[in-house]
Structures are given as structure tokens and as C-alpha cells.
Short mmCIF file of C-alpha atoms and ligand atoms in Angstrom, two decimals:
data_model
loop_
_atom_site.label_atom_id
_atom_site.label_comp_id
_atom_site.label_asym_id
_atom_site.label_seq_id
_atom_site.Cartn_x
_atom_site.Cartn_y
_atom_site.Cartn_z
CA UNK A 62 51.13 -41.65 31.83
CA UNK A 63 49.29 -38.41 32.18
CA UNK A 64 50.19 -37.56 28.53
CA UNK A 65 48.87 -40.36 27.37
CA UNK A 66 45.65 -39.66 29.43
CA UNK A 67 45.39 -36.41 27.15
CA UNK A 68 45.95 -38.22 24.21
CA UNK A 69 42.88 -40.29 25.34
CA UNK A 70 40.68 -37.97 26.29
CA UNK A 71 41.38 -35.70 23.31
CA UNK A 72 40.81 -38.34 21.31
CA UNK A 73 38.05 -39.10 22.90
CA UNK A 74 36.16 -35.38 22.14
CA UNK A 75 37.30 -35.36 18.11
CA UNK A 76 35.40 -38.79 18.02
CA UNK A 77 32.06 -37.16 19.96
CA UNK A 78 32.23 -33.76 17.93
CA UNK A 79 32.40 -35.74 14.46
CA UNK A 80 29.75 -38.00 15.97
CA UNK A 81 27.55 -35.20 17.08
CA UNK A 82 28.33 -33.12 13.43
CA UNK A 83 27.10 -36.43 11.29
CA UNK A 84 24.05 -36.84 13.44
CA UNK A 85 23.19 -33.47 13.79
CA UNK A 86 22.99 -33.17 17.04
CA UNK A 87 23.52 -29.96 18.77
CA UNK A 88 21.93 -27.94 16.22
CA UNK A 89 19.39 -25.86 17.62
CA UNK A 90 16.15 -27.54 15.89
CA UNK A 91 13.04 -25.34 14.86
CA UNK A 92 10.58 -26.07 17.18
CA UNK A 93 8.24 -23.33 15.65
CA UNK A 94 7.30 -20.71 12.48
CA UNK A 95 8.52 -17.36 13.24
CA UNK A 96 7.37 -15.17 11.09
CA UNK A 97 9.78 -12.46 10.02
CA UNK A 98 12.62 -13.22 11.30
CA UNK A 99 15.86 -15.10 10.30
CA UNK A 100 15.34 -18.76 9.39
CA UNK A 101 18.07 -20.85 9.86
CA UNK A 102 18.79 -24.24 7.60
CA UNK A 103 20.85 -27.29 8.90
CA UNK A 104 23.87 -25.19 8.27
CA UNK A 105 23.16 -22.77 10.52
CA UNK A 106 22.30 -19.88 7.52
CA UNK A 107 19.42 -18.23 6.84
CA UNK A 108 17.24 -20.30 4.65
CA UNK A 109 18.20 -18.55 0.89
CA UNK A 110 14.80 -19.55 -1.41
CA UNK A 111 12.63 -16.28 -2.28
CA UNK A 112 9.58 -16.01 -4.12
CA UNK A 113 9.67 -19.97 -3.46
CA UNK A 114 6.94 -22.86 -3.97
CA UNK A 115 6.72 -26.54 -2.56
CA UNK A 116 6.27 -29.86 -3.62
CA UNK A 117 5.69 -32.89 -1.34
CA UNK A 118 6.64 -36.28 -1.99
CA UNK A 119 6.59 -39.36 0.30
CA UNK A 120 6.62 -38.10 3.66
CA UNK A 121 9.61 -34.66 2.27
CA UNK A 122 8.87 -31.33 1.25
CA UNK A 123 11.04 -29.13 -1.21
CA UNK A 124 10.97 -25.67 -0.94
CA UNK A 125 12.52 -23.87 -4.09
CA UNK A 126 12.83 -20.21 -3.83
CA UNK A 127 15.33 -17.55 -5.82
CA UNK A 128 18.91 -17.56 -4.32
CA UNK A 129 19.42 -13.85 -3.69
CA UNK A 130 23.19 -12.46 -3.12
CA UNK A 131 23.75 -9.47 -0.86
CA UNK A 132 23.10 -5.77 -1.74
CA UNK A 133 20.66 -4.64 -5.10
CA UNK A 134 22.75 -6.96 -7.14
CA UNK A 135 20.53 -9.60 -5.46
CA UNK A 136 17.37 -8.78 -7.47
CA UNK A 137 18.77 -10.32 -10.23
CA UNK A 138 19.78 -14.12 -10.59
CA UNK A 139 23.56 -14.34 -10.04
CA UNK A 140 23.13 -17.99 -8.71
CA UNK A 141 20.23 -19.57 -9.91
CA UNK A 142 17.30 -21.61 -7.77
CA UNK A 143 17.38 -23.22 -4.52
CA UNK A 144 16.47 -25.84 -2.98
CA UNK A 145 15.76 -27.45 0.57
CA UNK A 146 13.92 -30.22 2.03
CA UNK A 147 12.13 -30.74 4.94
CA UNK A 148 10.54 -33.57 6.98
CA UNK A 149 8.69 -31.62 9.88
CA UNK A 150 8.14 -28.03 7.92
CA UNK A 151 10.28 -26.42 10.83
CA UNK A 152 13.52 -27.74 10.09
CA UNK A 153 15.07 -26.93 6.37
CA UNK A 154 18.08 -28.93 5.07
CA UNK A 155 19.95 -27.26 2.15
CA UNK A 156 20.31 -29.43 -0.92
CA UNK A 157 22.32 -26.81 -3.10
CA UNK A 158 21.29 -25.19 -6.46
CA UNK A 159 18.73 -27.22 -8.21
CA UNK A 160 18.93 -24.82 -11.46
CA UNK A 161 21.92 -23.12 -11.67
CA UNK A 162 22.09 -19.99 -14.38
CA UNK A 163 24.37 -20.01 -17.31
CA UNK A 164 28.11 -18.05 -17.77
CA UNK A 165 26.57 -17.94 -21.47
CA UNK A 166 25.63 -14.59 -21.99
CA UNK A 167 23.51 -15.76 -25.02
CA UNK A 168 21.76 -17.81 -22.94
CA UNK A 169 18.07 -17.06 -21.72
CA UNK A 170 18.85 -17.95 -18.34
CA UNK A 171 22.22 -16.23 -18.55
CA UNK A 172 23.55 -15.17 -15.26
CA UNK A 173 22.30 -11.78 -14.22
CA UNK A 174 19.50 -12.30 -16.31
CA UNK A 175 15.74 -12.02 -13.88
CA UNK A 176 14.71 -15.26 -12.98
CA UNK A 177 11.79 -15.04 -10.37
CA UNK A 178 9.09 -17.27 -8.21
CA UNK A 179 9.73 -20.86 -9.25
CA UNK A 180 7.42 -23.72 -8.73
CA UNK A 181 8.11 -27.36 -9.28
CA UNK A 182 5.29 -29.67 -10.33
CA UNK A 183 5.95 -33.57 -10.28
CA UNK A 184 4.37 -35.62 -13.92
CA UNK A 185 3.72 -38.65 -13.02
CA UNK A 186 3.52 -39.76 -17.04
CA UNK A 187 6.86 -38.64 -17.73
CA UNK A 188 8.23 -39.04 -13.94
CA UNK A 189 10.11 -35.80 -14.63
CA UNK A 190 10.06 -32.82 -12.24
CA UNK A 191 9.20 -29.77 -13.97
CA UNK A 192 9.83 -26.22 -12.97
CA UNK A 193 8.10 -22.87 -14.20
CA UNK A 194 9.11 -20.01 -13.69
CA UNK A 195 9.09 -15.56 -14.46
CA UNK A 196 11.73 -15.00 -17.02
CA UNK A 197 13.10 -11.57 -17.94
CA UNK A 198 16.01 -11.60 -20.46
CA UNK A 199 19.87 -9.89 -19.29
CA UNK A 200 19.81 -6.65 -19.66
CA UNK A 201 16.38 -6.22 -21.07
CA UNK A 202 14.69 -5.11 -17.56
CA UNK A 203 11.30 -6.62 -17.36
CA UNK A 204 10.32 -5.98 -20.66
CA UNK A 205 10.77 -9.29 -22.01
CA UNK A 206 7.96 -10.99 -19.48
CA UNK A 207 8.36 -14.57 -20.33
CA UNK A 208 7.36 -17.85 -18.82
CA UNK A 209 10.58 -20.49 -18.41
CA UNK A 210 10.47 -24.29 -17.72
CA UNK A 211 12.65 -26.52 -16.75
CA UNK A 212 12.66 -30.20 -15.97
CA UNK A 213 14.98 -32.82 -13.96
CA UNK A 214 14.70 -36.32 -12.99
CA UNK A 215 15.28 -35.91 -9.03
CA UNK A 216 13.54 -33.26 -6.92
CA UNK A 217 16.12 -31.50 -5.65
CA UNK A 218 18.03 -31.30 -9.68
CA UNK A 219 20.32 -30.27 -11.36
CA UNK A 220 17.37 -28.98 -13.58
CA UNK A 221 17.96 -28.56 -17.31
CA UNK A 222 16.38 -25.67 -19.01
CA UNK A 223 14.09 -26.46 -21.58
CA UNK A 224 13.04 -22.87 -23.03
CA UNK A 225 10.98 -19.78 -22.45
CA UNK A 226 8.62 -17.61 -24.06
CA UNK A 227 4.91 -15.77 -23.88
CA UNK A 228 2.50 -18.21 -23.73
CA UNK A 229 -0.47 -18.40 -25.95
CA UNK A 230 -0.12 -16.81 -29.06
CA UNK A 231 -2.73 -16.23 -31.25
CA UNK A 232 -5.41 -17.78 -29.10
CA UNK A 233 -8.35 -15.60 -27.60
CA UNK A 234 -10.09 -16.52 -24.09
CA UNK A 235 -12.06 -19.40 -23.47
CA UNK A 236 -15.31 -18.48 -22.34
CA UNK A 237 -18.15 -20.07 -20.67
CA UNK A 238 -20.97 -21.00 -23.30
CA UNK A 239 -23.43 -18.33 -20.69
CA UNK A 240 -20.67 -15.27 -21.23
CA UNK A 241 -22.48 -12.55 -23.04
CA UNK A 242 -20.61 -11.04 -26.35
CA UNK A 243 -20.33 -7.62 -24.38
CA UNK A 244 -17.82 -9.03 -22.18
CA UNK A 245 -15.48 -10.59 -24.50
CA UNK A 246 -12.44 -8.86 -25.60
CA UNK A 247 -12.64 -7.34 -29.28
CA UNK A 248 -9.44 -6.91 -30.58
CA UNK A 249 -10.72 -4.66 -33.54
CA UNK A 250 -11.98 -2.48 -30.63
CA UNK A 251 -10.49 -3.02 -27.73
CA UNK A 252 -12.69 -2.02 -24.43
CA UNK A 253 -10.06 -1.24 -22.24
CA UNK A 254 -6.51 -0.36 -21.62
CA UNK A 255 -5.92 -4.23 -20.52
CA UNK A 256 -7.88 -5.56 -23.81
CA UNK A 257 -5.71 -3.58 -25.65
CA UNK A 258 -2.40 -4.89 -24.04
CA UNK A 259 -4.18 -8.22 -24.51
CA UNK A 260 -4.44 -7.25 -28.49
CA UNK A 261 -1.03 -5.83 -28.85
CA UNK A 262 0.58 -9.35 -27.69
CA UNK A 263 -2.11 -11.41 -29.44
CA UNK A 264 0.66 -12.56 -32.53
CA UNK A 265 3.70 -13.41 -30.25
CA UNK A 266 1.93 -14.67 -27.06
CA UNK A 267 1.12 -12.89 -23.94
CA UNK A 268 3.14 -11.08 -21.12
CA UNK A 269 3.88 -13.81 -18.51
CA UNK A 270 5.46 -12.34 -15.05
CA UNK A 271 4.40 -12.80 -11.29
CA UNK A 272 3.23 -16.98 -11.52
CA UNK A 273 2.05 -20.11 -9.90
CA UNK A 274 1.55 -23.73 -11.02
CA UNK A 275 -1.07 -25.95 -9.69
CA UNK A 276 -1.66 -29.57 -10.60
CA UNK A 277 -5.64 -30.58 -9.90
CA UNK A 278 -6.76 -33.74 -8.67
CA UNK A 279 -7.36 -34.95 -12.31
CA UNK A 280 -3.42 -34.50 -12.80
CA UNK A 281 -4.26 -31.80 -15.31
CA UNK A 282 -1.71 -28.43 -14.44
CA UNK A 283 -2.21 -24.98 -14.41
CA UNK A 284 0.22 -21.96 -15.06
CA UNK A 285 -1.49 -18.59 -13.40
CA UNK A 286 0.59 -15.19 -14.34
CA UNK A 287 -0.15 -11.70 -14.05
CA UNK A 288 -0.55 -10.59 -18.16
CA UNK A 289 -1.08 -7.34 -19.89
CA UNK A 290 1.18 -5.35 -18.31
CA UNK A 291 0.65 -6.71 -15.29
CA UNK A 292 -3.39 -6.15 -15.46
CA UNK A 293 -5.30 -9.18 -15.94
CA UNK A 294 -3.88 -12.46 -14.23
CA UNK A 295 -4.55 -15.10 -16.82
CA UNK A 296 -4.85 -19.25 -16.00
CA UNK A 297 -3.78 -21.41 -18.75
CA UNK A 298 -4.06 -25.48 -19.24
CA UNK A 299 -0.40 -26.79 -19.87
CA UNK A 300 0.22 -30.02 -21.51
CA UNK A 301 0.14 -33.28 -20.73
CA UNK A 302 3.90 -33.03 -19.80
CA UNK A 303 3.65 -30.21 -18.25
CA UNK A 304 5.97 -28.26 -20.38
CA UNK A 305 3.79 -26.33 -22.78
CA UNK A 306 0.72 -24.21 -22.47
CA UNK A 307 -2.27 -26.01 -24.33
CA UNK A 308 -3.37 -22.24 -25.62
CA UNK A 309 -6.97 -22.97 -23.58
CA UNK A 310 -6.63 -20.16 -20.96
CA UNK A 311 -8.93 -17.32 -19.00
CA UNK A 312 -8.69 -13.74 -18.27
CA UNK A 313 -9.39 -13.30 -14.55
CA UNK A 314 -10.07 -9.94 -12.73
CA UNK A 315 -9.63 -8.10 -15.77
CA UNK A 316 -7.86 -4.47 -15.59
CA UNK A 317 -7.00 -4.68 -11.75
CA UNK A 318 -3.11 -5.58 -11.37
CA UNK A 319 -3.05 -8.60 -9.71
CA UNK A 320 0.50 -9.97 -8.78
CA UNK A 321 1.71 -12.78 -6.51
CA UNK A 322 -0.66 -15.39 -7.50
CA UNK A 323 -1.01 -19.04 -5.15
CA UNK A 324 -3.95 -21.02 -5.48
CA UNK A 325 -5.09 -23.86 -3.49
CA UNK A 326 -8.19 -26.48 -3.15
CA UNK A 327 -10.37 -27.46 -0.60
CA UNK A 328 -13.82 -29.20 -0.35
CA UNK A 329 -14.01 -28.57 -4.09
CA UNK A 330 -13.91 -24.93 -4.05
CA UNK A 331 -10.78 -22.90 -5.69
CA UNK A 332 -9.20 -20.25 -3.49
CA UNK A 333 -6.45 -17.69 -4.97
CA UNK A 334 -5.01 -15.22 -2.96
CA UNK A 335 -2.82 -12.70 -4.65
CA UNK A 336 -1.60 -8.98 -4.45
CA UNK A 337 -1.84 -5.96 -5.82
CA UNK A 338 0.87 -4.35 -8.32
CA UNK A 339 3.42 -2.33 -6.01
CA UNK A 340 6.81 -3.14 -6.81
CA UNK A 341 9.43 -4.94 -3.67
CA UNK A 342 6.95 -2.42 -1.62
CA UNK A 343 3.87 -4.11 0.38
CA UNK A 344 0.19 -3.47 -0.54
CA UNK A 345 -3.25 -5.32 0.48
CA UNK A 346 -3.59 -9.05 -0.03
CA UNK A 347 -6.62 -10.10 -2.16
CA UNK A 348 -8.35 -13.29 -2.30
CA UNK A 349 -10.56 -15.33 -5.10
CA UNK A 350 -12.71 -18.67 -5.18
CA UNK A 351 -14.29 -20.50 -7.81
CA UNK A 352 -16.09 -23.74 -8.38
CA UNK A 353 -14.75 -24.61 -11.51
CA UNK A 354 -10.84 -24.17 -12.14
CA UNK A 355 -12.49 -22.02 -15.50
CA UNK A 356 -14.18 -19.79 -13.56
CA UNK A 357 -16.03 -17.38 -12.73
CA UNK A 358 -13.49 -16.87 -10.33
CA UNK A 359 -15.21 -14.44 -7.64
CA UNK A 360 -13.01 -11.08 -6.24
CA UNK A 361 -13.32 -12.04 -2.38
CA UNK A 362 -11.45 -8.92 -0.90
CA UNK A 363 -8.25 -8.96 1.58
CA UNK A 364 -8.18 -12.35 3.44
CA UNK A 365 -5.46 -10.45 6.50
CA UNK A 366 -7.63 -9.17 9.27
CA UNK A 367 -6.13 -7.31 12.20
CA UNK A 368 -3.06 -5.09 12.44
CA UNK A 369 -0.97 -4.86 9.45
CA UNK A 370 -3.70 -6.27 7.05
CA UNK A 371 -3.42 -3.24 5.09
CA UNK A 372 0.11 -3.94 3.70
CA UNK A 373 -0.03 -7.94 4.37
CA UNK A 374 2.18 -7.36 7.53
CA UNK A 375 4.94 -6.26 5.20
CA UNK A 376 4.60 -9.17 3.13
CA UNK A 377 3.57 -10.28 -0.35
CA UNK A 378 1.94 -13.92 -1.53
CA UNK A 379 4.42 -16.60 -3.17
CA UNK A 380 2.64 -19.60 -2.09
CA UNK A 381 -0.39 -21.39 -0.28
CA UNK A 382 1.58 -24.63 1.21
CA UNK A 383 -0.94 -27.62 2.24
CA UNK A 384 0.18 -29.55 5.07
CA UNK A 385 -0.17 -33.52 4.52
CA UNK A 386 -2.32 -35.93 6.38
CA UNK A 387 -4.00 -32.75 7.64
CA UNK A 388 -7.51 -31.79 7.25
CA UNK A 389 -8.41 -27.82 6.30
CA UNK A 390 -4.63 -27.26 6.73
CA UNK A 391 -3.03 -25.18 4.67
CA UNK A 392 -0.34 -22.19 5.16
CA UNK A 393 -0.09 -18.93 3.53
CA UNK A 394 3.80 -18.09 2.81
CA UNK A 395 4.79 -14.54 1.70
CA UNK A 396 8.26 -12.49 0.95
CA UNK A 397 8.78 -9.88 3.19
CA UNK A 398 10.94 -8.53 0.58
CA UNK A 399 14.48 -6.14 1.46
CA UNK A 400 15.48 -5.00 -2.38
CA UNK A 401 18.14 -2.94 -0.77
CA UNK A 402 19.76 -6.18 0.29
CA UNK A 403 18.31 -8.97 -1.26
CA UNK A 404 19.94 -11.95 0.54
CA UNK A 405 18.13 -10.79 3.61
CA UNK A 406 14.71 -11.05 2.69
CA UNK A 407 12.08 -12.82 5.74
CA UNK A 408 9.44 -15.62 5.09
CA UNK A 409 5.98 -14.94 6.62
CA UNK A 410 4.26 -18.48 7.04
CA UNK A 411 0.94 -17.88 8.31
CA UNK A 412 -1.98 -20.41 9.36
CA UNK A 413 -5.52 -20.02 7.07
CA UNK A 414 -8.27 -19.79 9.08
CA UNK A 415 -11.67 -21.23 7.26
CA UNK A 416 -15.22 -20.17 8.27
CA UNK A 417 -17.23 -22.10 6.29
CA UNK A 418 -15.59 -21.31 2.54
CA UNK A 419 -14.19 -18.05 3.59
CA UNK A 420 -10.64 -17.77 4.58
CA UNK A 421 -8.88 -15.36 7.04
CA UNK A 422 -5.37 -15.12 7.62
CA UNK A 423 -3.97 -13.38 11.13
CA UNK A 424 -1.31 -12.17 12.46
CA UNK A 425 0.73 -14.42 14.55
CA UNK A 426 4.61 -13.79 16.10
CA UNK A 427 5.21 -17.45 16.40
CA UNK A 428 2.80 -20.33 16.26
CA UNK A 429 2.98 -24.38 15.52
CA UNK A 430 0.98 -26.62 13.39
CA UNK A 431 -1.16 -27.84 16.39
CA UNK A 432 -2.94 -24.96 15.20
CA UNK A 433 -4.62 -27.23 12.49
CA UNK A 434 -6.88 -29.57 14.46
CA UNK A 435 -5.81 -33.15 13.02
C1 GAL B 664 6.89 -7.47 -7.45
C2 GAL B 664 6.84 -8.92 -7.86
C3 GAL B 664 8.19 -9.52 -7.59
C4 GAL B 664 9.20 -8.74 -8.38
C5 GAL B 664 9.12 -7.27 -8.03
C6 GAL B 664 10.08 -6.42 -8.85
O1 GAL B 664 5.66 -6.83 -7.64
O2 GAL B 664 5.83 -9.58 -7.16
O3 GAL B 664 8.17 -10.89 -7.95
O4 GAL B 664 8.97 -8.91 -9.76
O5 GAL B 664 7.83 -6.78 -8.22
O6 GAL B 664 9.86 -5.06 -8.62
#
């Protein structure tokens, strides 16, 4: 009798733990952003998606980020890309590898190779998902500064690599019909140390590391990297599929080092916000607006205000994240990068801030998104 009350009972507790691990339940949910510190997914392990960018689709959002290892190893793709999604923005379900690197050593995306900051894009002509992202070749360091893509049918993969290279070759600058001749590179005298980079790489295409995408409201998409050495950011059309560079393109903030490109749009106006060129270690955030996606895209100064401002609270840009069926909502996400041990990197998720069309990002230890008024 009183065994076979255990036997109930017991039986009774597998059926409720098995209930409780399908639904869910019991795992602490994210109530708030934290900035800094460890972000749990619905496993219970710190989310794993560096340098990452978003794309929302029907009520989910995908993160995708680099999947670091542990120790200095991490810095260079062992794994491949990550992915998550998301209903609320707090709460982070892992959905596994969505481009996984290759055993082939010949490979470009061979495993150890340097395979930084992707960004997935969705074309609605092809209804393929396309990822960009920084390339550097095994073994070669970061000398080979390429631009990769690849695509997949489903957000969340497997992505298939497509290819990689420099973008642009042989093309010069377009230029508004007002710009004067004086400030146009000349490649038979080059002006400056960056216009000379910009000559050197003229024939095989143009150095392509720290980068964004950004798709416009006309549908047409946008690949932003830092160029020349890591100088002059440039913004180039891509294709109609999104998986080629057109070759029309602009040289912005010429000779300055940005890195860590995100743009975003609001009432019309084109904001950037970026770095400056210091390695894993923190430096001064930097922001940008524009009318026209072709610029003249204006050098707005550092958008972080308050304590920490000076090194971006320890942070660097990867991505401005708009939050849907919100007005003037949009969050700033950075890497609070730990090269030492590369797995452990934080996520700083910070509210914008508009006042009239400039931006100011704050410092916050924990906030919500009632912080956006609707
Ligand atoms: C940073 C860059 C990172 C990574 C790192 C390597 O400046 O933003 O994406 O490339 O340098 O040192």
C-alpha cells in the first residue's frame, strides 16, 4: 500500500518536471536589459552572439552574433554564427549555428579562419535571407579584409556560403553633382594617406572590415565597412539580391578611423553611430546623420553623455536595434569585448534618447522598454 503510494507520487513529480521543462516554466524569465552583465538564453547560458545584428519578422526577432569559445582562441571562428530568437527582446531562445565554418582548410570560411559582425537582411524578391559579414582568411591575420555573404531560406539557417572578396574594384566614388574637383580623390596624386590606400586597392577592390547592412524603405540595401586601412568608412549600393555590391559607393569621414558602424532611420533623417579604431580596447562613440543615404553625411560627435562616455562605458557599437510598433524607439547594442576570454564577452543595450534630430545615449544599470513612450 504505502509503496505503491510512492510509486504514485513519484510518478506523479517525473510527469510535472517534464511538464514544467516543455513549457518552460520555472525558468527565471528576463524581466529587464542589464547592461553588462551575464545574459542568460532559454538554456540557462549566457547568450553566445558577438558583434551581432537583428532582423525582425512577424512579431520574432533574430539576433546573430559570432559564437566565441573560451580563452584567446575565441577571437577567431572555431564555430561559426549564432543565432537566437526572441518574442519580448528580454528573453533569448537559442536556435543553434545558423552558419557553421568549414573543416576545409581551403575553404574561405575555414574553421579558425576570422569571421566577424554578421548581419542578416531579408529579400523579399528572392525570399532568401542573406548574411554579410568581415572576412579575414586562416592564417592570414587581418590582412586579407574581405566582405563574405551568405544566404539561406529560413532565418535561423543553415546558411550556405556564397563567396567573399573586396568590394568595388575599379570604381571611384560617387559624388554629388555640387562636390568641387578639390575634394575628389586623384589617384595619380593622391591627397592623403587614406586616398592613397584608396589607390593602392583601386584594381582588386577595396579593404572591407568592421560592417553593417541596412535595407531602406525603398528595399534598396546598403553594406557600410571601415576601408583603407581602416580610415575612411565607405557605403556601397548592393544588388538587387542583395548579394553583390553594385560598385556605386561613398567615402564617408575620410582619413579618421571609423570602426563599428550601425545605422538607423527616423523621420527621414540617417543616423550612424560608430567608433573609433582601438583594437578589443574601448574608445569614444561617434555619431553621423544625413538626409540622403549618399550623403553628406555630417560628423555629429560622441552621442554617450555622462560617466563613462569617454570609452562608451567599456563598450563598442555592433548595432542600432529598432523596436516594432514603437514610435522614436530604437536601442543602441555594443560588445563590451573580453579578448582574453572571448566566450565571456557582455552586451550593452542602451535606450536612444532624441531631442529633436539629435540623439543621446546614457548610462543606465538596468532599464525596460517602457522607457519608449508608445
Ligand atoms: C575592433 C573591431 C572588432 C575586431 C577587433 C580586433 O576594432 O571592431 O570587430 O576586429 O578590432 O582587434
Amino acid at each position: 500500500m504505502i509503496t505503491a503510494y510512492f510509486k504514485q507520487t513519484r510518478l506523479v513529480a517525473i510527469l510535472v518536471a517534464v511538464l514544467m521543462g516543455i513549457s518552460g516554466y520555472g525558468k527565471a524569465q528576463q524581466k529587464e536589459f542589464k547592461p553588462g552583465q551575464l545574459w542568460p538564453d532559454d538554456k540557462g547560458v549566457h547568450i553566445n552572439a558577438h558583434g551581432g545584428g537583428f532582423l525582425y519578422q512577424k512579431g520574432t526577432y533574430y539576433w546573430f552574433g559570432e559564437h566565441k569559445i573560451a580563452g584567446g582562441a575565441g577571437n577567431r571562428a572555431m564555430v561559426g554564427v549564432h543565432c537566437y530568437s526572441s518574442k519580448d527582446l528580454y528573453n533569448w531562445k537559442d536556435e543553434g549555428i545558423a552558419l557553421n565554418v568549414s573543416d576545409d582548410l581551403a575553404n574561405d570560411i575555414a574553421k579558425g579562419c576570422i569571421l566577424e559582425r554578421p548581419k542578416v537582411i531579408y529579400n523579399k524578391l528572392t525570399k532568401k535571407y542573406v548574411m554579410w559579414f568581415h572576412l579575414e582568411l586562416l592564417g592570414k591575420g587581418y590582412s586579407a579584409a574581405r566582405a563574405g555573404v551568405a544566404t539561406s531560406d529560413k532565418a535561423t539557417g543553415p546558411y550556405t556560403f556564397v563567396k567573399s572578396y573586396r568590394p568595388n574594384p575599379g570604381q571611384m566614388p560617387f559624388y554629388a553633382v555640387t562636390t568641387p574637383e578639390s575634394e575628389k580623390v586623384n589617384c595619380t596624386n593622391p591627397a592623403s594617406k587614406s586616398d592613397g590606400f584608396f589607390c593602392r586597392d583601386l584594381p582588386g577592390g577595396q579593404m572591407a572590415r568592421d560592417m553593417t547592412v541596412f535595407v531602406d524603405d525603398d528595399g534598396k540595401a546598403y553594406h557600410v565597412f571601415s576601408s583603407e586601412e581602416n580610415f575612411t568608412l565607405d557605403l556601397a549600393e548592393l544588388t538587387p539580391d542583395y548579394t553583390g555590391h553594385t560598385g556605386k559607393f561613398i567615402r564617408i569621414y575620410v582619413g579618421h578611423q571609423t570602426e563599428a558602424p550601425a545605422l538607423f532611420k527616423r523621420n527621414g533623417i540617417y543616423y550612424m553611430i560608430g567608433s573609433g579604431c582601438t583594437g578589443w580596447d574601448p574608445n569614444a562613440a561617434r555619431w553621423f546623420s544625413a538626409t540622403s543615404i549618399w550623403g553628406p553625411w555630417t560628423y555629429r560627435g560622441n552621442p554617450c553623455k555622462g560617466p563613462g562616455s569617454e570609452t562608451t562605458y567599456g563598450g563598442q557599437s555592433t548595432y542600432v536595434l529598432p523596436v516594432a510598433g514603437k514610435k522614436d524607439a530604437f536601442i543602441f547594442v555594443a560588445d563590451k569585448w573580453t579578448p582574453k576570454d572571448a566566450i565571456d564577452g557582455r552586451y550593452l543595450w542602451l535606450p536612444i534618447a532624441f531631442k529633436g534630430d539629435d540623439i543621446e545615449i546614457n548610462w543606465l544599470d538596468s532599464w525596460k522598454l517602457d522607457v519608449f513612450k508608445k
